[in-house]
Tab-separated table of N, CA and C in Angstrom:
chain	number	residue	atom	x	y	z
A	1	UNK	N	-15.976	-12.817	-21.793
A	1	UNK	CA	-14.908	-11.842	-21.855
A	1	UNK	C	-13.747	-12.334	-20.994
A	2	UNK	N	-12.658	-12.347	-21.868
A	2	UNK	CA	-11.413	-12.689	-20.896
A	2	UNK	C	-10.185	-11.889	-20.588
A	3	UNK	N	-9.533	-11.548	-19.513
A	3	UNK	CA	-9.211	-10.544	-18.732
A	3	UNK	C	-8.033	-10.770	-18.080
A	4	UNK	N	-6.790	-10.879	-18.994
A	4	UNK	CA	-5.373	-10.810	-17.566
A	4	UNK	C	-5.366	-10.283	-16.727
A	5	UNK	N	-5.057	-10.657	-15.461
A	5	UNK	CA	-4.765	-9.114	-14.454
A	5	UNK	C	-3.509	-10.402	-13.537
A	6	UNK	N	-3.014	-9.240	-12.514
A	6	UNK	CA	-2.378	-10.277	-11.662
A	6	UNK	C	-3.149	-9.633	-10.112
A	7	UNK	N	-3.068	-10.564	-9.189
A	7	UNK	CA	-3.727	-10.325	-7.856
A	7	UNK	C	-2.427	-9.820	-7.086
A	8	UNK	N	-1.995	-8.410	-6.392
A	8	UNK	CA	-1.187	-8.599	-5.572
A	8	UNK	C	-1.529	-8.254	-4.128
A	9	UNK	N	-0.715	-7.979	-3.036
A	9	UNK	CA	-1.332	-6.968	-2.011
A	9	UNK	C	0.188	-6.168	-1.401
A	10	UNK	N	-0.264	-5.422	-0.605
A	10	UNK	CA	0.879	-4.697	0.231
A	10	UNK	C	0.438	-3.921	1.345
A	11	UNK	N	1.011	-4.453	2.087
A	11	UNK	CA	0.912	-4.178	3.767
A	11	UNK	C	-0.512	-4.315	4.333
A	12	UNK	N	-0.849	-5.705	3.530
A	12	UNK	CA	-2.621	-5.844	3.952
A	12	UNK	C	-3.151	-5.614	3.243
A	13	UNK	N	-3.216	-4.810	2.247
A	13	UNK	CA	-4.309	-4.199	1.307
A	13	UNK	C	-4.477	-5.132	-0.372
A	14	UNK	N	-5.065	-5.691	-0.546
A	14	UNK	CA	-5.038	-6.414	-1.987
A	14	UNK	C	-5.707	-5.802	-3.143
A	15	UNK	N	-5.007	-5.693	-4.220
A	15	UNK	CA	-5.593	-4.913	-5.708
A	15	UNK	C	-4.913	-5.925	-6.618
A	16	UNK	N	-6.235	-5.751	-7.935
A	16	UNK	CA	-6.425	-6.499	-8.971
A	16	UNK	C	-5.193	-5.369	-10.027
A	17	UNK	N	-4.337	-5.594	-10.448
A	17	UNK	CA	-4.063	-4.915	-11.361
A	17	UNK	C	-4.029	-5.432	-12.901
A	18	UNK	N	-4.674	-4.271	-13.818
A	18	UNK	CA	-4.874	-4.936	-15.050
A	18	UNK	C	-4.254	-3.494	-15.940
A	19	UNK	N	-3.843	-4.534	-16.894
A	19	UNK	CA	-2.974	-3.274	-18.006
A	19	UNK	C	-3.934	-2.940	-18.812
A	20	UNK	N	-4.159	-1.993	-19.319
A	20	UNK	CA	-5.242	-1.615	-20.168
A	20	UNK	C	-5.827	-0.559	-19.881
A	21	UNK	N	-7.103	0.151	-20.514
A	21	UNK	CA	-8.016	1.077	-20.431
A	21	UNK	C	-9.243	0.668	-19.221
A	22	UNK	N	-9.488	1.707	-18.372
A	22	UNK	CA	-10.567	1.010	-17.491
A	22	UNK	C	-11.705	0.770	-18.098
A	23	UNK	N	-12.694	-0.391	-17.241
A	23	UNK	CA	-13.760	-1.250	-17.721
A	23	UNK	C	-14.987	-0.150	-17.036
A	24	UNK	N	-16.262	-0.506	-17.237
A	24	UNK	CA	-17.013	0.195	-16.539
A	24	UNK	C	-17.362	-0.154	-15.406
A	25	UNK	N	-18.471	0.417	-14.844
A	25	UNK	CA	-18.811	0.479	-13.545
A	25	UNK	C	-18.992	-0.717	-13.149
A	26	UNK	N	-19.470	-1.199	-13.939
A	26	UNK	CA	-20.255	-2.596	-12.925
A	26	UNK	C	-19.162	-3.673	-13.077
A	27	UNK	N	-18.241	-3.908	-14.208
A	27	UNK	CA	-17.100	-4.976	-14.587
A	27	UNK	C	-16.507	-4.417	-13.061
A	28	UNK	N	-16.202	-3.091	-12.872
A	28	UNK	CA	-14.939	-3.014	-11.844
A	28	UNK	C	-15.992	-3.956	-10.113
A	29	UNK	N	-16.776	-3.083	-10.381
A	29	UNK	CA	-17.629	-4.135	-8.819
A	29	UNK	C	-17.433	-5.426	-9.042
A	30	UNK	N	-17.354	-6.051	-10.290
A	30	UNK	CA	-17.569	-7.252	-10.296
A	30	UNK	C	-16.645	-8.291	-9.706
A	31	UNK	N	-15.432	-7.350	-10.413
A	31	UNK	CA	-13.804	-7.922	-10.229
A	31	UNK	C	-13.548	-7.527	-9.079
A	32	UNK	N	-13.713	-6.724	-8.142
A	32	UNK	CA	-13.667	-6.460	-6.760
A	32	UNK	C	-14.154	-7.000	-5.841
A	33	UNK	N	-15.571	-7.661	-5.879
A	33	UNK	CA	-16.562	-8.635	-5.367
A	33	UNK	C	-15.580	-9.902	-4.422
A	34	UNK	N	-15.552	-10.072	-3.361
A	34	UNK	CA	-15.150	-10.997	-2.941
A	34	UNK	C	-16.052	-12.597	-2.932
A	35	UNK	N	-16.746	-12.277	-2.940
A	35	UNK	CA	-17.862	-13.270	-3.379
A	35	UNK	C	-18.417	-13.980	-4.998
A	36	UNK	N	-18.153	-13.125	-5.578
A	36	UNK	CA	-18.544	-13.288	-7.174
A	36	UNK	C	-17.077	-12.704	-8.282
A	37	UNK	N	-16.797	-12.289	-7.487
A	37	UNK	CA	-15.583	-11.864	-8.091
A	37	UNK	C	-13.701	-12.781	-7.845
A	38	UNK	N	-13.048	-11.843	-8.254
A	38	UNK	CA	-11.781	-12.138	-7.812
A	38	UNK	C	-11.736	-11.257	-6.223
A	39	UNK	N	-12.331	-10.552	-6.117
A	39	UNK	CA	-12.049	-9.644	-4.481
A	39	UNK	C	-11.003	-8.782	-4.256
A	40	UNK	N	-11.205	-7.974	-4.052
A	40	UNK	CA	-9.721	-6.818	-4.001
A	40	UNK	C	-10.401	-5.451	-3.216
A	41	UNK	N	-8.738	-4.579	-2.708
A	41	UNK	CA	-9.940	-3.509	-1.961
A	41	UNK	C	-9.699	-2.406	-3.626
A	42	UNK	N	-8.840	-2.485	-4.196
A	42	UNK	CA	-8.996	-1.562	-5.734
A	42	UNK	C	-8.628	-2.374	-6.571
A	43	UNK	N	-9.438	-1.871	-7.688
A	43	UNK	CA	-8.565	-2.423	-8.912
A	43	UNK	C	-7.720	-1.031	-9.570
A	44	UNK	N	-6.687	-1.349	-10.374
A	44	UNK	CA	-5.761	-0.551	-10.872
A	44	UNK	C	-5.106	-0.852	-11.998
A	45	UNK	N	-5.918	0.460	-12.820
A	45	UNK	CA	-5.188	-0.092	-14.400
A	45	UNK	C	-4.506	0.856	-14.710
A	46	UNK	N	-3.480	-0.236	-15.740
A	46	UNK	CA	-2.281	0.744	-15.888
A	46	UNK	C	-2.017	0.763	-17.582
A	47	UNK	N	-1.064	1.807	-18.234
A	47	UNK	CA	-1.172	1.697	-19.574
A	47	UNK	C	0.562	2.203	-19.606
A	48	UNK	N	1.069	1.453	-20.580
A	48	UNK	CA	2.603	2.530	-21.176
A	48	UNK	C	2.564	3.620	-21.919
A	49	UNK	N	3.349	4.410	-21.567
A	49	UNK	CA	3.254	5.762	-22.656
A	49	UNK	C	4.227	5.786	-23.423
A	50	UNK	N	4.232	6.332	-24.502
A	50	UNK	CA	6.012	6.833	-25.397
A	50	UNK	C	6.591	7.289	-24.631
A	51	UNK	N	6.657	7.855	-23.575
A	51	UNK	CA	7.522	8.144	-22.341
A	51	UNK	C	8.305	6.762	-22.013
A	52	UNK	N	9.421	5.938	-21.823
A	52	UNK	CA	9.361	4.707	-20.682
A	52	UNK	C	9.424	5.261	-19.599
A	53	UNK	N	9.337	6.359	-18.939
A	53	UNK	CA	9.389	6.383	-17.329
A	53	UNK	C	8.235	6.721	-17.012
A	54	UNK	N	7.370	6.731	-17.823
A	54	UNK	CA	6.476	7.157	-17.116
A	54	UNK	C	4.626	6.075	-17.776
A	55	UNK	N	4.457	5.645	-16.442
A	55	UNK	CA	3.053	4.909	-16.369
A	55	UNK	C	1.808	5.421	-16.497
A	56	UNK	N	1.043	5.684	-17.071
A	56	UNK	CA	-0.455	5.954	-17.258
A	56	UNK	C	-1.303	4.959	-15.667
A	57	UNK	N	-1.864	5.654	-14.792
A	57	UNK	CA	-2.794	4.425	-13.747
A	57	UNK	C	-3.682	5.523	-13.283
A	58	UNK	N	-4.835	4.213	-13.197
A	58	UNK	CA	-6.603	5.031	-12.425
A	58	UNK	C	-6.446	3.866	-11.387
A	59	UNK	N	-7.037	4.108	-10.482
A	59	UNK	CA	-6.977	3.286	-9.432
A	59	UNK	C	-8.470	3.448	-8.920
A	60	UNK	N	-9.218	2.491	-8.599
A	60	UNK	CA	-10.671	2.452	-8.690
A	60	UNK	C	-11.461	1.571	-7.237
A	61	UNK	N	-12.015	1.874	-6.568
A	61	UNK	CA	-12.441	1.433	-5.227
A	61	UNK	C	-13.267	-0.067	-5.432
A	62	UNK	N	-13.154	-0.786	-4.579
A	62	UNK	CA	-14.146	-2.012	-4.700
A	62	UNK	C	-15.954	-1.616	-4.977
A	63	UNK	N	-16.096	-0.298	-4.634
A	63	UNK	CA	-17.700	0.313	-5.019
A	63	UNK	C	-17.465	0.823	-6.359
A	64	UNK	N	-16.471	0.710	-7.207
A	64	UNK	CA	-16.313	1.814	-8.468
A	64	UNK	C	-16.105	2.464	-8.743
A	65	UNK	N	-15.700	3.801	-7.408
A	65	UNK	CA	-15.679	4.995	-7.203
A	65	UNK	C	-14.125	5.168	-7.397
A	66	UNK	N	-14.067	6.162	-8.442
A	66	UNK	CA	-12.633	6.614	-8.426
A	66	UNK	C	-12.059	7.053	-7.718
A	67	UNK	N	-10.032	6.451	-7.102
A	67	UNK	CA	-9.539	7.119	-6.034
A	67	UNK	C	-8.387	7.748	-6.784
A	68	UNK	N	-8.014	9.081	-6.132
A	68	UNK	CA	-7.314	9.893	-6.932
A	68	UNK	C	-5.712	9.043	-6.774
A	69	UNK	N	-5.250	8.377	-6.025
A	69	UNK	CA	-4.066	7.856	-5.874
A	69	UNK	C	-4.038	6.461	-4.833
A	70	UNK	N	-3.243	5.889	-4.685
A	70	UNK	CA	-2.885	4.825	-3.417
A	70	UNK	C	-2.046	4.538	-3.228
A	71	UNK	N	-1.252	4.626	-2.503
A	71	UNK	CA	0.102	4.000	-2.184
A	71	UNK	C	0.770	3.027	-1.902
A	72	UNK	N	-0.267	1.800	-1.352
A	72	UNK	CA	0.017	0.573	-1.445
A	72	UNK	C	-0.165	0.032	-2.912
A	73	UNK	N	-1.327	0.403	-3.419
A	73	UNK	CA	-1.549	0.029	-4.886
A	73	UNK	C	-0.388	0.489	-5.507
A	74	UNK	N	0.103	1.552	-5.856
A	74	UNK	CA	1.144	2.071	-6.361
A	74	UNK	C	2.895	1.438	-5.881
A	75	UNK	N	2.912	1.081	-4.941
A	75	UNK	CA	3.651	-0.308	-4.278
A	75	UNK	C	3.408	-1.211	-4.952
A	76	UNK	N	2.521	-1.850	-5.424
A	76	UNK	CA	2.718	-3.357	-5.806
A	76	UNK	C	2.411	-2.704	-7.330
A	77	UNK	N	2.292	-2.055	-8.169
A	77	UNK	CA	2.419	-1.787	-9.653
A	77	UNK	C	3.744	-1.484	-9.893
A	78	UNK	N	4.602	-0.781	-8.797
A	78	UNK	CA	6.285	-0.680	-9.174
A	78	UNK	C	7.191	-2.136	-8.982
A	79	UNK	N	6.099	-2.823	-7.953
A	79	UNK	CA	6.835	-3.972	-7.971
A	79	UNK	C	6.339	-4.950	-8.993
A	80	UNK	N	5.372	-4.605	-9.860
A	80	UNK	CA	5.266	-5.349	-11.081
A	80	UNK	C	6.143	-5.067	-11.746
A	81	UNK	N	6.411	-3.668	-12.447
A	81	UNK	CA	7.110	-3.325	-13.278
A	81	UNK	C	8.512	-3.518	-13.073
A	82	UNK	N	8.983	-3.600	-11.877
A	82	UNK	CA	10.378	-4.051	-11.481
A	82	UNK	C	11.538	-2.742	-12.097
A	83	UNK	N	11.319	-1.677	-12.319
A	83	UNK	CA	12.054	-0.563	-12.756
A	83	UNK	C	12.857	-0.018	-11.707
A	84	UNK	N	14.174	0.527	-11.808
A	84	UNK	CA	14.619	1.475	-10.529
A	84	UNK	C	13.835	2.724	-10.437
A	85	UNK	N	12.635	3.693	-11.406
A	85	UNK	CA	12.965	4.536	-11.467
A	85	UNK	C	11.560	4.455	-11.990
A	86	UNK	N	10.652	4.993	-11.951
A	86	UNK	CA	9.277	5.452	-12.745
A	86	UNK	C	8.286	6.584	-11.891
A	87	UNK	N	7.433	7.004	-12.791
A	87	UNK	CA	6.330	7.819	-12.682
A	87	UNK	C	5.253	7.253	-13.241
A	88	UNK	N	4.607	7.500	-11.781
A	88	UNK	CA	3.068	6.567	-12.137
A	88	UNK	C	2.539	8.105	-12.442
A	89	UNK	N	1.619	8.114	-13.567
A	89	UNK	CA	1.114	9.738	-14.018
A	89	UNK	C	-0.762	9.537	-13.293
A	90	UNK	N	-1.207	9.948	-12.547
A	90	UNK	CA	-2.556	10.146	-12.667
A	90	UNK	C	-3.514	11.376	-12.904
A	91	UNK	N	-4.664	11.085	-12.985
A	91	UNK	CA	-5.028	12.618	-13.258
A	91	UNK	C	-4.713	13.739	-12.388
A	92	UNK	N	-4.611	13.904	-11.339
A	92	UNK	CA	-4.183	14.241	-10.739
A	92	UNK	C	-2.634	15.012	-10.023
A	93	UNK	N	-1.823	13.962	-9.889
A	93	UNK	CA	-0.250	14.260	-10.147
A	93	UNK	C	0.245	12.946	-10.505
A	94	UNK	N	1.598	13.115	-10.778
A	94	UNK	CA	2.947	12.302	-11.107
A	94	UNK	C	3.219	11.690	-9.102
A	95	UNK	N	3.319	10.486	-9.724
A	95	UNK	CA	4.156	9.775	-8.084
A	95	UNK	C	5.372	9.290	-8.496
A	96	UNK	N	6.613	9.488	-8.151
A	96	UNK	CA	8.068	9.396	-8.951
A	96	UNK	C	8.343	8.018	-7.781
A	97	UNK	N	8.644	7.200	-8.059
A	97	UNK	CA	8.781	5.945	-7.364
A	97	UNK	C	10.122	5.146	-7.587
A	98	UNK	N	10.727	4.598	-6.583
A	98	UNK	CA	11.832	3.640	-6.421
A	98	UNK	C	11.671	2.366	-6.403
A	99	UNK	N	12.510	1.359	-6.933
A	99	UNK	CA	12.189	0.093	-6.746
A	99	UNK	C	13.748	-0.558	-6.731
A	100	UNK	N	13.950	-1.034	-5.429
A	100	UNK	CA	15.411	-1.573	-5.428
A	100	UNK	C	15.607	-2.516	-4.197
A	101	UNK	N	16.430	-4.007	-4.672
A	101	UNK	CA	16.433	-4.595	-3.817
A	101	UNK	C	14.789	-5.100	-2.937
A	102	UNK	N	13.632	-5.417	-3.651
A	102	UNK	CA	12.509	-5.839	-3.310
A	102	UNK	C	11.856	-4.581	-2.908
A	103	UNK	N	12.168	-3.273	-2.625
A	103	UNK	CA	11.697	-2.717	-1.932
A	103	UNK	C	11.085	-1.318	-2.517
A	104	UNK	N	10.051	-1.330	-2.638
A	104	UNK	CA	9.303	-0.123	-3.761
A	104	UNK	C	8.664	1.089	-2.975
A	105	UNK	N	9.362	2.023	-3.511
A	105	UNK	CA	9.095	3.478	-2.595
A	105	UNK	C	8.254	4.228	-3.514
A	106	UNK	N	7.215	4.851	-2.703
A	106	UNK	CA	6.220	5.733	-3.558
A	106	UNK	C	6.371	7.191	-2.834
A	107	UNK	N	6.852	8.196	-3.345
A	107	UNK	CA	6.658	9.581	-2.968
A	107	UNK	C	5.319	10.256	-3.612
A	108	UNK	N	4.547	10.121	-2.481
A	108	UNK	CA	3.240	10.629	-2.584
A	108	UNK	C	2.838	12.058	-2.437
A	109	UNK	N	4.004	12.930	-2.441
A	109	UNK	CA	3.794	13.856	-2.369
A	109	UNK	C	3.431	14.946	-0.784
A	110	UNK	N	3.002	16.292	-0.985
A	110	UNK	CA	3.148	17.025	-0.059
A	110	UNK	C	1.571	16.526	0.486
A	111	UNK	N	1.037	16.822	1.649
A	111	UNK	CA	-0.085	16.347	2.471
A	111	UNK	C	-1.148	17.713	2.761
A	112	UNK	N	-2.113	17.703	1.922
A	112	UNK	CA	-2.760	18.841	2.641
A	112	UNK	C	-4.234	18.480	2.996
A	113	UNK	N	-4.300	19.186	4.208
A	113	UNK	CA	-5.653	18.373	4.648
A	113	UNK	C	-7.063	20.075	4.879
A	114	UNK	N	-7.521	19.545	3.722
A	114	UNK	CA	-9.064	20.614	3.501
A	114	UNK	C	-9.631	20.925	5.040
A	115	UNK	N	-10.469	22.397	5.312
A	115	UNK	CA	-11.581	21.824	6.109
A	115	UNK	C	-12.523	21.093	6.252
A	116	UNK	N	-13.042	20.704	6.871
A	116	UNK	CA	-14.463	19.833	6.463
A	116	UNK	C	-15.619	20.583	7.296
C-alpha cells in the first residue's frame, strides 16, 4: 500500500499529514511508530469540501486515539495549504485560521476547563 503524506512539525511537535479519509487503527500506530514507522506525535488527515474555505481534518494520536483538535497540527496544515483565510471543520468545531507572511494563526477558540 502506498501513501503520500508530507512530514511537518511546529514548535517541537511533528505530524504526518495525509489528504484523504482516515486509515484504521493499527495503519495510524504504524505511521506514528518512530521505530517502524515514519514517527510523529499525530497524524492528521485532511479532505476538501465544495466549500473552498473550508477543510474537512481528524487529527489522531501516535496510540490511535482520536484528538478532538491541535493547534500545532492545525499550524502546519494552514501552512500546507498556504491560504490567507480557512476553516479547518472538525467534529467538533470550526478553527478559522490565518496564514500570512510565513506565519499561521489558529483561533482555537474559547477555553473551558471541566471538573475532574
Amino acid at each position: 500500500m502506498s501513501i503520500s503524506f508530507l512530514k511537518a512539525q511546529a514548535l517541537g511537535n511533528d505530524f504526518v499529514l495525509i489528504e484523504g479519509s482516515p486509515l484504521n487503527l493499527e495503519k495510524i500506530q504504524h505511521i506514528a511508530d518512530r521505530r517502524v514507522g515514519i514517527g510523529c506525535d499525530q497524524v492528521v488527515f485532511f479532505q476538501h469540501t465544495s466549500d473552498k474555505d473550508i477543510i474537512e481534518v481528524q487529527f489522531f494520536n501516535a496510540d490511535g486515539t482520536a484528538a478532538e483538535a491541535c493547534g500545532n497540527g492545525s499550524r502546519a496544515l494552514v501552512t500546507l495549504l498556504n491560504r490567507p483565510t480557512v476553516i479547518l471543520r472538525t467534529k467538533t468545531r470550526h478553527l478559522h485560521c490565518t496564514y500570512s507572511n510565513g506565519v499561521a494563526v489558529v483561533n482555537m477558540g474559547h477555553v473551558s476547563i471541566a471538573d475532574v
